[in-house]
Coordinates of C-alpha atoms in Angstrom, one line a residue:
X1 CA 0.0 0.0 0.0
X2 CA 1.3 3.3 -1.0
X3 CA 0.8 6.4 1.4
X4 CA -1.7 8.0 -0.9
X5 CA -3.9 4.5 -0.3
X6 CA -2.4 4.3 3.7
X7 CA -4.3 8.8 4.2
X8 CA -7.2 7.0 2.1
X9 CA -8.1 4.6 4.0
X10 CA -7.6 6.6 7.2
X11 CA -9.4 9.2 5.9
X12 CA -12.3 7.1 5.1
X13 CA -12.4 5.2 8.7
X14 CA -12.9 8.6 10.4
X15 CA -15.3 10.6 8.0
X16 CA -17.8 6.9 8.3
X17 CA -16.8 7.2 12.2
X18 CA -18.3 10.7 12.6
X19 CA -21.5 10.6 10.4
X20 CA -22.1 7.3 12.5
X21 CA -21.3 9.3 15.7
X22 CA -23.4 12.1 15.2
X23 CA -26.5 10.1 14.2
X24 CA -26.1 8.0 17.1
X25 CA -26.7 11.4 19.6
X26 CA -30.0 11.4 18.7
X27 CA -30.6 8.6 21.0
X28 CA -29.8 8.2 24.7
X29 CA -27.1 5.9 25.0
X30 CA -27.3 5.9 28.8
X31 CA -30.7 4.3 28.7
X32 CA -30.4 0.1 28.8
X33 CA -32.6 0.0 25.4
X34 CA -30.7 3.1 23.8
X35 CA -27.5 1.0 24.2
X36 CA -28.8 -2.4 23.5
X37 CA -31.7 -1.7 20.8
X38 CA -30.9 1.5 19.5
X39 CA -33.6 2.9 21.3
X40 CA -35.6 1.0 18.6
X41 CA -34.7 3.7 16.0
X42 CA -33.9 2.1 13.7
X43 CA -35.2 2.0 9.9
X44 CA -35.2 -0.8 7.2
X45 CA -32.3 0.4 5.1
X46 CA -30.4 0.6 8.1
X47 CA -31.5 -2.6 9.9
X48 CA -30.0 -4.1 6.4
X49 CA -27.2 -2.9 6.4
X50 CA -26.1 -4.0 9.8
X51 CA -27.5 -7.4 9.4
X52 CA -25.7 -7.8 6.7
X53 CA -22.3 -6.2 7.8
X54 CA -23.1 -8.7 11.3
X55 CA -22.9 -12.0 9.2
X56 CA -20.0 -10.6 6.5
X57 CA -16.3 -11.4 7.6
X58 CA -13.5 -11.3 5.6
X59 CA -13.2 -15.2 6.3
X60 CA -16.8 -15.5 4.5
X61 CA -15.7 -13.3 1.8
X62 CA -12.2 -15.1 1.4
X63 CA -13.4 -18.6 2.1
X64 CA -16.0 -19.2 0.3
X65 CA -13.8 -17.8 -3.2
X66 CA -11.5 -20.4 -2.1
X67 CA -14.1 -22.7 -2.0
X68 CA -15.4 -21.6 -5.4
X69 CA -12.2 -21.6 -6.5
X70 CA -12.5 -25.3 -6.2
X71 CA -15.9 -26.6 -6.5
X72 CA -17.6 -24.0 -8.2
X73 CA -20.8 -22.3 -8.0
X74 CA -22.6 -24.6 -5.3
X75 CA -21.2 -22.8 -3.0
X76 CA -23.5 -20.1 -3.7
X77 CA -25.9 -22.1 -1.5
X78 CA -25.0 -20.3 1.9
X79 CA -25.4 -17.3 0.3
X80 CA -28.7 -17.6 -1.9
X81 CA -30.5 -20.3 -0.1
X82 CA -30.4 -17.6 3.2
X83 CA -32.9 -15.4 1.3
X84 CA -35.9 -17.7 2.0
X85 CA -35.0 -18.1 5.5
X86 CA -35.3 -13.6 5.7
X87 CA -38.6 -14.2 4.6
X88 CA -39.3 -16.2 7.5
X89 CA -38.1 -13.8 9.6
X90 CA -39.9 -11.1 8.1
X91 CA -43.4 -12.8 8.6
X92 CA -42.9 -15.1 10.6
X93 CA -40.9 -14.9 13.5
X94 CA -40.2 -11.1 13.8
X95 CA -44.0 -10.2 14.2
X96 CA -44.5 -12.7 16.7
X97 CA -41.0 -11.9 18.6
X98 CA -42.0 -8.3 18.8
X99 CA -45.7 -8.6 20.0
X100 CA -44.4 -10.1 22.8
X101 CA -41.7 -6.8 23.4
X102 CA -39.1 -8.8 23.4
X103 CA -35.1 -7.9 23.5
X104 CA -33.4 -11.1 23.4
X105 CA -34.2 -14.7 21.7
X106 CA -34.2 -16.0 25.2
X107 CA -36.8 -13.5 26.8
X108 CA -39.2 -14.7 24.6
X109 CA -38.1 -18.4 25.9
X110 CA -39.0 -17.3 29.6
X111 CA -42.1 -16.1 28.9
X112 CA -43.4 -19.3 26.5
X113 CA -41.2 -22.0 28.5
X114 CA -39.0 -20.9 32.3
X115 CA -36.2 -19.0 33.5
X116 CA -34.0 -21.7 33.6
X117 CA -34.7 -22.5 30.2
X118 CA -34.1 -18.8 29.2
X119 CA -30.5 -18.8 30.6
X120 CA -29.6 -22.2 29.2
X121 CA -30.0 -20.7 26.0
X122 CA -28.6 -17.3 26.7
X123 CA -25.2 -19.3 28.3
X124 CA -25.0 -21.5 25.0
X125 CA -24.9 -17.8 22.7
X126 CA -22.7 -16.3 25.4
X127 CA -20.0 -19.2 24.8
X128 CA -20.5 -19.6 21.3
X129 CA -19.6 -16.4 20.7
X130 CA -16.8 -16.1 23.1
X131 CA -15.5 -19.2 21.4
X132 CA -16.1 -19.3 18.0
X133 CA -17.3 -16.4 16.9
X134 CA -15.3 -13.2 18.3
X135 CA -12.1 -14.1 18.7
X136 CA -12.4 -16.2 14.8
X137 CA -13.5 -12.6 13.3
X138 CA -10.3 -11.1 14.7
X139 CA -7.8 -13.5 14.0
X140 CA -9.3 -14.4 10.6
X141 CA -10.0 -10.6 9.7
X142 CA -6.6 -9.8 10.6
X143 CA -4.6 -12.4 8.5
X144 CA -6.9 -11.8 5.7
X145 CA -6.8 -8.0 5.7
X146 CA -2.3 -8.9 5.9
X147 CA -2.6 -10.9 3.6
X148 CA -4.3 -9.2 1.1
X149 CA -2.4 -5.6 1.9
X150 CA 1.0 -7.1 3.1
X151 CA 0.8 -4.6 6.6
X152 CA 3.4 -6.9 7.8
X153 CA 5.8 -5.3 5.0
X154 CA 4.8 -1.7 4.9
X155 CA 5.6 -1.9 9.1
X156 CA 9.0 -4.1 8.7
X157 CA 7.7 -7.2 11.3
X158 CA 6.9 -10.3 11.0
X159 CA 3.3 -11.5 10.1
X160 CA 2.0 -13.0 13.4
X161 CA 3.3 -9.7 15.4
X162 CA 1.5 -7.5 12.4
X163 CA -2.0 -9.8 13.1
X164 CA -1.7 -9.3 16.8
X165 CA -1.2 -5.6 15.8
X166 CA -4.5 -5.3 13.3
X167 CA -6.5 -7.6 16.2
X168 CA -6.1 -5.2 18.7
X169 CA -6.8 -2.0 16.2
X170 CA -9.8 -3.4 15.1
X171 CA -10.8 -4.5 18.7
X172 CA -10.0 -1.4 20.4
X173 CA -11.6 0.7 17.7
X174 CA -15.2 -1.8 18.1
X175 CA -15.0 -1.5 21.8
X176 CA -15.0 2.9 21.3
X177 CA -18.1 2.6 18.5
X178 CA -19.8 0.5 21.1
X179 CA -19.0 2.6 24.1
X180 CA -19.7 5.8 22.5
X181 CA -22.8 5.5 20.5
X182 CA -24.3 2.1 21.5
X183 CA -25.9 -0.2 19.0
X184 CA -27.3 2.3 16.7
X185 CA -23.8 4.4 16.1
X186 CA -23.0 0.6 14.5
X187 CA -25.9 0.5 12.6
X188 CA -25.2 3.8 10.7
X189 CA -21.5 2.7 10.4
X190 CA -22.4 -1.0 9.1
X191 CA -24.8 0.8 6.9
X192 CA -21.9 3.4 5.0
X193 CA -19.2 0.1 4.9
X194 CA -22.5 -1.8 3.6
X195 CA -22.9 0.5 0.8
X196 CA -18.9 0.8 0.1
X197 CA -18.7 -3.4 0.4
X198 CA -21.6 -4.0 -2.6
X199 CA -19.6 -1.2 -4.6
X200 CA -16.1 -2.5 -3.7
X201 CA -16.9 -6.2 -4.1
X202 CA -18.7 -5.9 -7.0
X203 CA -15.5 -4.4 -8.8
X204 CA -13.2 -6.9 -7.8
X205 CA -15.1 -9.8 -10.6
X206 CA -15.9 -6.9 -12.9
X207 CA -12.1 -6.2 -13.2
X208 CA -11.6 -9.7 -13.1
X209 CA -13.7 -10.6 -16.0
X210 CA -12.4 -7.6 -18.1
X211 CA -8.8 -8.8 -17.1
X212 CA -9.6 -12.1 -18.4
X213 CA -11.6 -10.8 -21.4
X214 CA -8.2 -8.7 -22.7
X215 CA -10.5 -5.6 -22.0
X216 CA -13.5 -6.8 -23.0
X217 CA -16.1 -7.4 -19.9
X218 CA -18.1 -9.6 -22.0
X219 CA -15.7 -11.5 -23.3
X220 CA -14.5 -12.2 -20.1
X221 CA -18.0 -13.6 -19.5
X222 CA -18.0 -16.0 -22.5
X223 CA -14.9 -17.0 -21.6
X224 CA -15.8 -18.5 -18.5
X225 CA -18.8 -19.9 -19.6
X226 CA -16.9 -22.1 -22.4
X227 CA -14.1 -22.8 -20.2
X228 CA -15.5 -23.8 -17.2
X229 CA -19.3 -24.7 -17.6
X230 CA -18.9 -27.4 -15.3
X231 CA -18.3 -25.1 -12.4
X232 CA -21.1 -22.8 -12.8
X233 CA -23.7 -25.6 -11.7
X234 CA -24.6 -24.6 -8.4
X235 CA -26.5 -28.4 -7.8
X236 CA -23.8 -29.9 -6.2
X237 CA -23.6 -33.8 -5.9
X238 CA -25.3 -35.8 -3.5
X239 CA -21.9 -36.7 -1.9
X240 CA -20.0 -33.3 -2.3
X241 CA -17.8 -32.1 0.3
X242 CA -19.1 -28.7 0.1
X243 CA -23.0 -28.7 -0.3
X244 CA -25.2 -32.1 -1.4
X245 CA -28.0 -31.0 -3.3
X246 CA -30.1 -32.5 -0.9
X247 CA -29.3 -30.6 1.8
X248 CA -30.8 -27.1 0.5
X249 CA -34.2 -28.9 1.8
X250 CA -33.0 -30.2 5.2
X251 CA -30.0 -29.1 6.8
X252 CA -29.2 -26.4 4.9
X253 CA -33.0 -24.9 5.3
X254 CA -32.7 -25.4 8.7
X255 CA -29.4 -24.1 9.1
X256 CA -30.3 -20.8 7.6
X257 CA -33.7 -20.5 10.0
X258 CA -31.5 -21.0 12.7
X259 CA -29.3 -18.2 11.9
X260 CA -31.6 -15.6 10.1
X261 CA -34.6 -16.2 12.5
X262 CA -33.3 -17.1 16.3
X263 CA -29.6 -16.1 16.2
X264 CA -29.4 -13.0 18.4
X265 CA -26.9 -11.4 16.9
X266 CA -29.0 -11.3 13.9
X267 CA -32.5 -10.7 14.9
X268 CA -31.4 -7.8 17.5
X269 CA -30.8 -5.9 14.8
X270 CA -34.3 -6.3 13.8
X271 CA -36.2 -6.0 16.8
X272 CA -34.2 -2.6 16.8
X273 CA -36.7 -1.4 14.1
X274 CA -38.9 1.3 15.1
X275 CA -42.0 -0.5 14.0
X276 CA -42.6 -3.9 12.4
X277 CA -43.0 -2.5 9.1
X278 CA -39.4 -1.5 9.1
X279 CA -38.0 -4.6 10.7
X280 CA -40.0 -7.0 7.5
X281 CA -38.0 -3.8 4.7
X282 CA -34.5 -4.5 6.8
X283 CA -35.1 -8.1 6.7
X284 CA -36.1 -8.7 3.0
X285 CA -33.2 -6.1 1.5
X286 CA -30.8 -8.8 3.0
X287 CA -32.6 -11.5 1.6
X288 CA -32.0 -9.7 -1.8
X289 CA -28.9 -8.8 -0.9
X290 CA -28.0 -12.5 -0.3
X291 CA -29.3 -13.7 -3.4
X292 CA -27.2 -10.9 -5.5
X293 CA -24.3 -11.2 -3.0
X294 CA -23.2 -14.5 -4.3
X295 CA -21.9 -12.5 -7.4
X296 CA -18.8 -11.0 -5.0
X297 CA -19.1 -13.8 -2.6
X298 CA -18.5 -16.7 -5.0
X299 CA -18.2 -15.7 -8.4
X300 CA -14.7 -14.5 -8.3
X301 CA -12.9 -17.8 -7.4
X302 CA -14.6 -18.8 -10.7
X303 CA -12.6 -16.2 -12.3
X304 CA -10.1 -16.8 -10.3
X305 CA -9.5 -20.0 -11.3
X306 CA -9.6 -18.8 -14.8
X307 CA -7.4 -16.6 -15.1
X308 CA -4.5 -18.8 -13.2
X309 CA -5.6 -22.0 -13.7
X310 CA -4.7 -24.8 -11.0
X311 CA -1.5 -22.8 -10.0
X312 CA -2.8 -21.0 -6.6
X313 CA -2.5 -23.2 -3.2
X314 CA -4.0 -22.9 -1.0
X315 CA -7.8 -22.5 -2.7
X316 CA -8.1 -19.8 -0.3
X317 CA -5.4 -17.4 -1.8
X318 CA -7.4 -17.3 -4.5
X319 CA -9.3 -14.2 -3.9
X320 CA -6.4 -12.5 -2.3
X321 CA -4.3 -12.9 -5.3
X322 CA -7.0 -11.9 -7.3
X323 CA -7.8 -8.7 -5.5
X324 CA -4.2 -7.9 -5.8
X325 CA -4.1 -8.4 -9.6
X326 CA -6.6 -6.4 -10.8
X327 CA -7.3 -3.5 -8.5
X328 CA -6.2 -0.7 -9.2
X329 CA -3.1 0.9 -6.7
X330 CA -4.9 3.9 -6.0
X331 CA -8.0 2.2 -4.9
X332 CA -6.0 0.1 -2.4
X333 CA -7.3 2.6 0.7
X334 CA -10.9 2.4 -0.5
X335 CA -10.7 -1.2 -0.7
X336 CA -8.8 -1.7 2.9
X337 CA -11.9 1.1 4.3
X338 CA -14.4 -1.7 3.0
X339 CA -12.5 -4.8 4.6
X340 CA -11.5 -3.1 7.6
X341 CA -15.6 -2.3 8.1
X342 CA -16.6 -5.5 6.9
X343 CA -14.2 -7.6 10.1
X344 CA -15.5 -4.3 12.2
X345 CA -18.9 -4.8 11.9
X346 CA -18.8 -8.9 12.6
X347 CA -16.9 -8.3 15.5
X348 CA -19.2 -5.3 17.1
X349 CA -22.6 -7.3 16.2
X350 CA -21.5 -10.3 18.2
X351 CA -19.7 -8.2 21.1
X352 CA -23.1 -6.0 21.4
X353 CA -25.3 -9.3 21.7
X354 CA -22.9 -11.1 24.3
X355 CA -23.3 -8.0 26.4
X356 CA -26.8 -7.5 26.1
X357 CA -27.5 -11.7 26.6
X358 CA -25.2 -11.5 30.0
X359 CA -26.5 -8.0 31.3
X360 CA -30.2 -8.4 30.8
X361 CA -30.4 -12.0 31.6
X362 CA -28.0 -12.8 34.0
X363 CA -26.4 -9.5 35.4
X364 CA -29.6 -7.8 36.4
X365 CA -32.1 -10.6 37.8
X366 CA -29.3 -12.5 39.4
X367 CA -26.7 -10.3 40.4
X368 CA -28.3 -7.3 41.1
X369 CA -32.2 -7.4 41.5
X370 CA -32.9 -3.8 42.2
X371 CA -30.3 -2.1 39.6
X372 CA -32.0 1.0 38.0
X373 CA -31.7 1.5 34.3
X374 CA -28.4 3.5 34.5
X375 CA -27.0 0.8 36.3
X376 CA -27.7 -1.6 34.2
X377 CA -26.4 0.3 31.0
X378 CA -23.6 1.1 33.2
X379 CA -23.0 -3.1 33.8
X380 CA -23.4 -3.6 30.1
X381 CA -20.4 -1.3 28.9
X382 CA -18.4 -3.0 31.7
X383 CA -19.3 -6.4 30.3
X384 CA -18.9 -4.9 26.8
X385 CA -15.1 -4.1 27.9
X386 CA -14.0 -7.0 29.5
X387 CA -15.9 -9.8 26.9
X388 CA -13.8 -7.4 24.0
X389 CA -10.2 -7.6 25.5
X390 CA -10.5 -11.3 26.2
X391 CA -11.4 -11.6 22.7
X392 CA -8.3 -9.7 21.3
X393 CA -6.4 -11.2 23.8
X394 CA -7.6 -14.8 22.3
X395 CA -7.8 -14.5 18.5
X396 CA -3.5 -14.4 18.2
X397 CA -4.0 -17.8 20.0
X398 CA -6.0 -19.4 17.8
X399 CA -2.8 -19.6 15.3
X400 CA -1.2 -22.4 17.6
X401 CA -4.6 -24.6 17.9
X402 CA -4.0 -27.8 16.1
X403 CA -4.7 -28.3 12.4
X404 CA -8.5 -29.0 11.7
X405 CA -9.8 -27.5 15.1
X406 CA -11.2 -23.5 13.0
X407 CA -13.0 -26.2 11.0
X408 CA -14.5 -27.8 14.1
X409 CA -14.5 -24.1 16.0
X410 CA -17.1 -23.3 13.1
X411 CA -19.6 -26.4 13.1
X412 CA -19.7 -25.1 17.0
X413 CA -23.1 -23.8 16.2
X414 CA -24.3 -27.3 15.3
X415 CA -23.9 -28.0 19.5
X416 CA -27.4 -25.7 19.9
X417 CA -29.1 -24.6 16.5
X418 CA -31.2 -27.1 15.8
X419 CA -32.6 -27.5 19.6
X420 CA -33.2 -23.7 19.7
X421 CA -34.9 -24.0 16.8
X422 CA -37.2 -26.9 17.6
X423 CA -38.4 -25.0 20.9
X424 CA -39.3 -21.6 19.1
X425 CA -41.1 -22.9 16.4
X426 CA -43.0 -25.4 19.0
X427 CA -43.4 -22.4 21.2
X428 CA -45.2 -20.4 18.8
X429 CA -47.2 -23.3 17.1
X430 CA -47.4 -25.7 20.1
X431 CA -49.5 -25.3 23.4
X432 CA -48.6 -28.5 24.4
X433 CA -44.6 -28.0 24.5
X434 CA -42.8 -28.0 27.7
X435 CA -40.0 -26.4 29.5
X436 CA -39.1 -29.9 30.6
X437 CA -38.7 -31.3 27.0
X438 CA -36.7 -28.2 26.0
X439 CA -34.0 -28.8 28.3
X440 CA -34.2 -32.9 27.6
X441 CA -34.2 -31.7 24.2
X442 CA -30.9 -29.1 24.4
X443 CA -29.5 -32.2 26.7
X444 CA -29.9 -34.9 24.4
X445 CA -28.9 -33.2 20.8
X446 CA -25.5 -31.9 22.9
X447 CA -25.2 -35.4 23.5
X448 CA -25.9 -36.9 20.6
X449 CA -24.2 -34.0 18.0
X450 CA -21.0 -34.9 20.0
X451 CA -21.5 -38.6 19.2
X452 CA -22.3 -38.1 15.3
X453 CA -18.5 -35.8 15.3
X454 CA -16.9 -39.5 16.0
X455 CA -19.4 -42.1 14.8
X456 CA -20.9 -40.3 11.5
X457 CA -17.5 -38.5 10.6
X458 CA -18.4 -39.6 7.0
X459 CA -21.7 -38.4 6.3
X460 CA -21.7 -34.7 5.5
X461 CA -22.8 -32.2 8.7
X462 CA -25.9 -30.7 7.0
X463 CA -27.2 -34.1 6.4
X464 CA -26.6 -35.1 10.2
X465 CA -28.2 -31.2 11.3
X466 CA -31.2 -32.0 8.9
X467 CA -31.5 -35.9 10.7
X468 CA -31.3 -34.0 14.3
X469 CA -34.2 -31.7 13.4
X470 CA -36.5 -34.1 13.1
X471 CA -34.9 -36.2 16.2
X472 CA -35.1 -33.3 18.2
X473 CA -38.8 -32.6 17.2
X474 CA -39.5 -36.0 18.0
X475 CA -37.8 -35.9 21.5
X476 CA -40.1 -32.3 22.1
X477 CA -43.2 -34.0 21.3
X478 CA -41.9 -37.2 23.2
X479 CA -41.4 -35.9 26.3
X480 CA -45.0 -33.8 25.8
X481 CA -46.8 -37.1 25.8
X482 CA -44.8 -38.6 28.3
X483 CA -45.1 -35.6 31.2
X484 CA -48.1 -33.1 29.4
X485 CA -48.6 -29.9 30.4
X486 CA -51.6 -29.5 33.2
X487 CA -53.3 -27.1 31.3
X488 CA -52.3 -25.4 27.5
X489 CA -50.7 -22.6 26.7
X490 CA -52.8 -19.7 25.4
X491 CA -50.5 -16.7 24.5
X492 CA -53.7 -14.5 23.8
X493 CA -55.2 -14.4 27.2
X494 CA -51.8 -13.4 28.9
X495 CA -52.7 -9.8 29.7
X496 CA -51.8 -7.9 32.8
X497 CA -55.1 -9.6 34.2
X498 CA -54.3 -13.2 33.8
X499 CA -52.4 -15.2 36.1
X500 CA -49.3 -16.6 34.0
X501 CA -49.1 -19.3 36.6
X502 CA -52.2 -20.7 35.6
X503 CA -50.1 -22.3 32.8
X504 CA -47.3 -24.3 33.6
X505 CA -45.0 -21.8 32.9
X506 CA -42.5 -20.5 35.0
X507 CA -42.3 -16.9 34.3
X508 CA -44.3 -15.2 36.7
X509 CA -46.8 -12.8 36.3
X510 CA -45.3 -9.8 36.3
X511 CA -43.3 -10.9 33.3
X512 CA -45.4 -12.2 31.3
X513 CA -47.7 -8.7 31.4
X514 CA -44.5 -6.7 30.8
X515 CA -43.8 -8.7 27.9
X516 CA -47.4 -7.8 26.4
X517 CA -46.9 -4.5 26.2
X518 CA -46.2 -3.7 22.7
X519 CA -43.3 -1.5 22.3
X520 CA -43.5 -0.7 18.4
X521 CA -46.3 -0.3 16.0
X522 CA -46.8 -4.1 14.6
X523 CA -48.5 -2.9 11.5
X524 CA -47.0 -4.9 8.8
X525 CA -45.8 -3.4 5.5
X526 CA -48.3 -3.5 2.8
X527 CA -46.2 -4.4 -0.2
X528 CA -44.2 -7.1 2.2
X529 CA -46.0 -9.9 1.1
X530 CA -45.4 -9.4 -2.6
X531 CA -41.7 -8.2 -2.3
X532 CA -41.5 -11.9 -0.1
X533 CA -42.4 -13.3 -3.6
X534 CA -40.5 -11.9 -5.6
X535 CA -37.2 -12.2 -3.3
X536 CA -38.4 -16.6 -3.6
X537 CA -38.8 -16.0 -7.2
X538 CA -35.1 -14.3 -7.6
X539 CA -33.9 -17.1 -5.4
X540 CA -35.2 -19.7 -7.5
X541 CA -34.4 -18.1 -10.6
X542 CA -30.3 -17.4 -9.5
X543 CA -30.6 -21.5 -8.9
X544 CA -32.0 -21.7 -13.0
X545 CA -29.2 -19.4 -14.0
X546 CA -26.8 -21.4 -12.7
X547 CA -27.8 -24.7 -13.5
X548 CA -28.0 -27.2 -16.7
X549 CA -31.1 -25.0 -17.8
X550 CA -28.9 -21.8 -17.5
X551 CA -25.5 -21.5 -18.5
X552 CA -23.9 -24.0 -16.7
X553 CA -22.8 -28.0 -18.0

């Protein structure tokens, strides 16, 4: 990087820093909901973009070129497959998570199941993203971002130094957004790097296609589509390493509901919307977005892969090498502003949704029963600090775990998404579910997703997440039969009248009124229901393009 690109990209940092700032002053940051939620500001354009810059990294954007790079365009499936799964959200779980006033996945799981169920849950996010999520971002962020900049050469030291060096920038600098303008100050910033990443990723397989068309972008197109139709078929094989085609209807589905529609990381951002209406817009722009997305995301280890052939090892310099072959010098800064927001972002998301989980579910009822609401904003930047410099202090470490452990660090999720899931669809369709079968339930899929790591080490993950699904609805419906409720749940007659412990539920009265009183508008967006459509439609028809039918062999 020259020092034209090194003011450029410093430049850009601070001007997205200060718009975000200032926006973020028109809430009160010192109030537990302006902190956490935003103050519920927040609109669809921005609810998109943070969403979206929450589940980027530059480990996603790297990664899944490398994979491409490889295997081709089935890839595309984590990406595209995602969009149906924002529908969901949109209509089905946000309008029901946000009649109930809800600020965490696990307050609505006190209110339909117990308390003790609630912090399960909330412990299980809390260590996942201690674990596998945080200090992953960093490290990964930071040897990407070196990697594809060479920061280790422009400051004369060797590469792991220069990675605990970005690490702590980037860390440091999340902790300040989050201390000084809360959630929404994010937002806004996730919003601008958003914007920039769509523009800045999209160049990178324009160039690449010109590159490879001498000039010519559509040459470069019919290039690839006559040199390597085989790895534009995004139906991958029904034994494929990377994605069985069966699996887009089982674990993959399920996968993506899991993460789009009860991840808290994710679905904070939406039930920071200031009305339903703008929570179902912010929610269906990503789904677009990951439909169109796999054109950056994917497509360039395609081209990749064309323009060097077999030569690049591992896969996963692929887009690195790419990057740095046909973008431009001068744009280096811009580019680095993008990236640098992109390993941001995914880092402040998670760090905003640990503190929130362990303040407002464990801090405040267990800890300290009577703490007003400026104490417990005051608890949540304390938690905020301490979870973010054991996380920087973490991600260098993860370069000395064994070989093959980041592969297991990211099937982590599989320990608790398909459990969580099973409870909060049976809590919203189910009167007969109990808080008894949803801890058997978490219990026995911990148990046996352990057991299928050694004993179905074969068979490909999705198709063992899709198996557990159904397992774990069985179990739910099981343990129902076997111990049934004394009387049904009837989430309609909760008011501030009823006497929650009517119900076998555990969360007491007081709660469950609270949780009734509607904190937004739930008016839902007239034209949602048709935009829904049309984002299944350009779903289905990226699967057509991309297929036998389309241009692929």
């Amino acid at each position: 990087m020259s020092l034209f690109s090194i003011i450029s990209f410093l430049i850009i940092v601070a001007i997205v820093w200060i718009f975000a700032f200032k926006k973020s002053r028109e809430v009160n940051i010192d109030s537990s909901e302006g902190f956490f939620m935003g103050g519920r500001s927040l609109t669809g354009i921005t609810i998109a973009g943070t969403i979206i810059m929450t589940n980027l990294s530059t480990e996603q954007i790297v990664g899944q070129n490398g994979q491409s790079y490889v295997a081709g365009m089935e890839v595309m499936a984590w990406e595209v497959t995602a969009a149906i799964a924002c529908v969901f959200l949109a209509f089905v779980f946000l309008p029901k998570y946000l009649k109930y006033g809800v600020n965490t996945i696990s307050d609505f799981i006190e209110i339909r199941y117990d308390t003790t169920t609630k912090r399960l849950v909330s412990l299980l996010f809390i260590i996942t993203y201690m674990i596998s999520f945080l200090p992953v971002v960093l490290y990964s962020g930071s040897l990407v971002f070196n990697q594809i900049f060479h920061i280790d050469e422009i400051i004369g030291v060797n590469p792991f130094i220069t990675i605990i060096l970005i690490a702590s920038f980037i860390g440091i600098v999340g902790l300040l957004y989050l201390l000084m303008g809360g959630m929404r100050l994010s937002a806004f910033s996730d919003t601008i790097y958003g914007i920039g990443l769509i523009i800045g990723g999209l160049s990178i397989p324009i160039l690449g296609l010109i590159a490879l068309g001498d000039g010519s972008f559509i040459r470069g197109i019919e290039t690839v589509i006559q040199n390597t139709p085989e790895k534009l078929n995004s139906i991958g094989a029904v034994d494929s390493d990377i994605v069985p085609w069966p699996t887009l209807f089982t674990g993959m589905l399920f996968n993506n509901v899991f993460f789009w529609c009860t991840n808290q990381m994710i679905v904070q951002k939406a039930l920071a919307g200031k009305n339903l209406k703008e929570g179902q817009k912010g929610a269906l722009y990503v789904g677009f977005f990951k439909i169109f997305g796999a054109l950056f995301l994917v497509f360039p280890g395609i081209i990749a892969f064309n323009i060097f052939g077999n030569s690049i090892s591992p896969a996963d310099n692929a887009y690195p090498i790419l990057v740095a072959t046909v973008l431009p010098k001068w744009a280096y800064g811009v580019f680095a502003a993008v990236i640098f927001g992109a390993i941001l972002s995914s880092f402040v998301g998670s760090l905003n949704s640990t503190a929130t989980l362990f303040t407002l579910d464990f801090y405040k009822p267990i800890f300290k029963k009577d703490a007003t609401d400026s104490e417990v904003t005051r608890a949540g930047k304390m938690i905020t600090i301490i979870v973010g410099l054991i996380s920087i202090f973490i991600a260098p470490l993860i370069s000395f775990a064994p070989s093959g452990l980041y592969a297991v660090v990211q099937q982590f999720n599989g320990i608790y998404n398909m459990p969580l899931l099973v409870i909060i669809l049976l809590g919203f369709y189910s009167k007969k579910a109990t808080a008894f079968g949803a801890k058997i339930t978490i219990i026995f899929h911990i148990i046996f997703y352990g057991l299928s790591k050694v004993l179905l080490s074969n068979i490909h993950y999705l198709y063992v997440l899709g198996g557990l699904f159904f397992v774990d609805l069985f179990v739910m419906f099981l343990i129902a039969k076997i111990k049934p409720l004394q009387k049904k749940i009837e989430f309609q007659k909760i008011t501030n009248e009823t006497n929650a412990s009517s119900f076998e539920v555990s969360a007491n009265e007081q709660a469950a009124s609270k949780q009734m009183i509607n904190k937004v508008d739930l008016t839902s967006w007239e034209k949602g229901k048709w935009i829904g459509a049309l984002v299944i439609i350009c779903m289905i028809g990226m699967y057509v393009v991309f297929s036998p039918l389309g241009v692929a062999q």
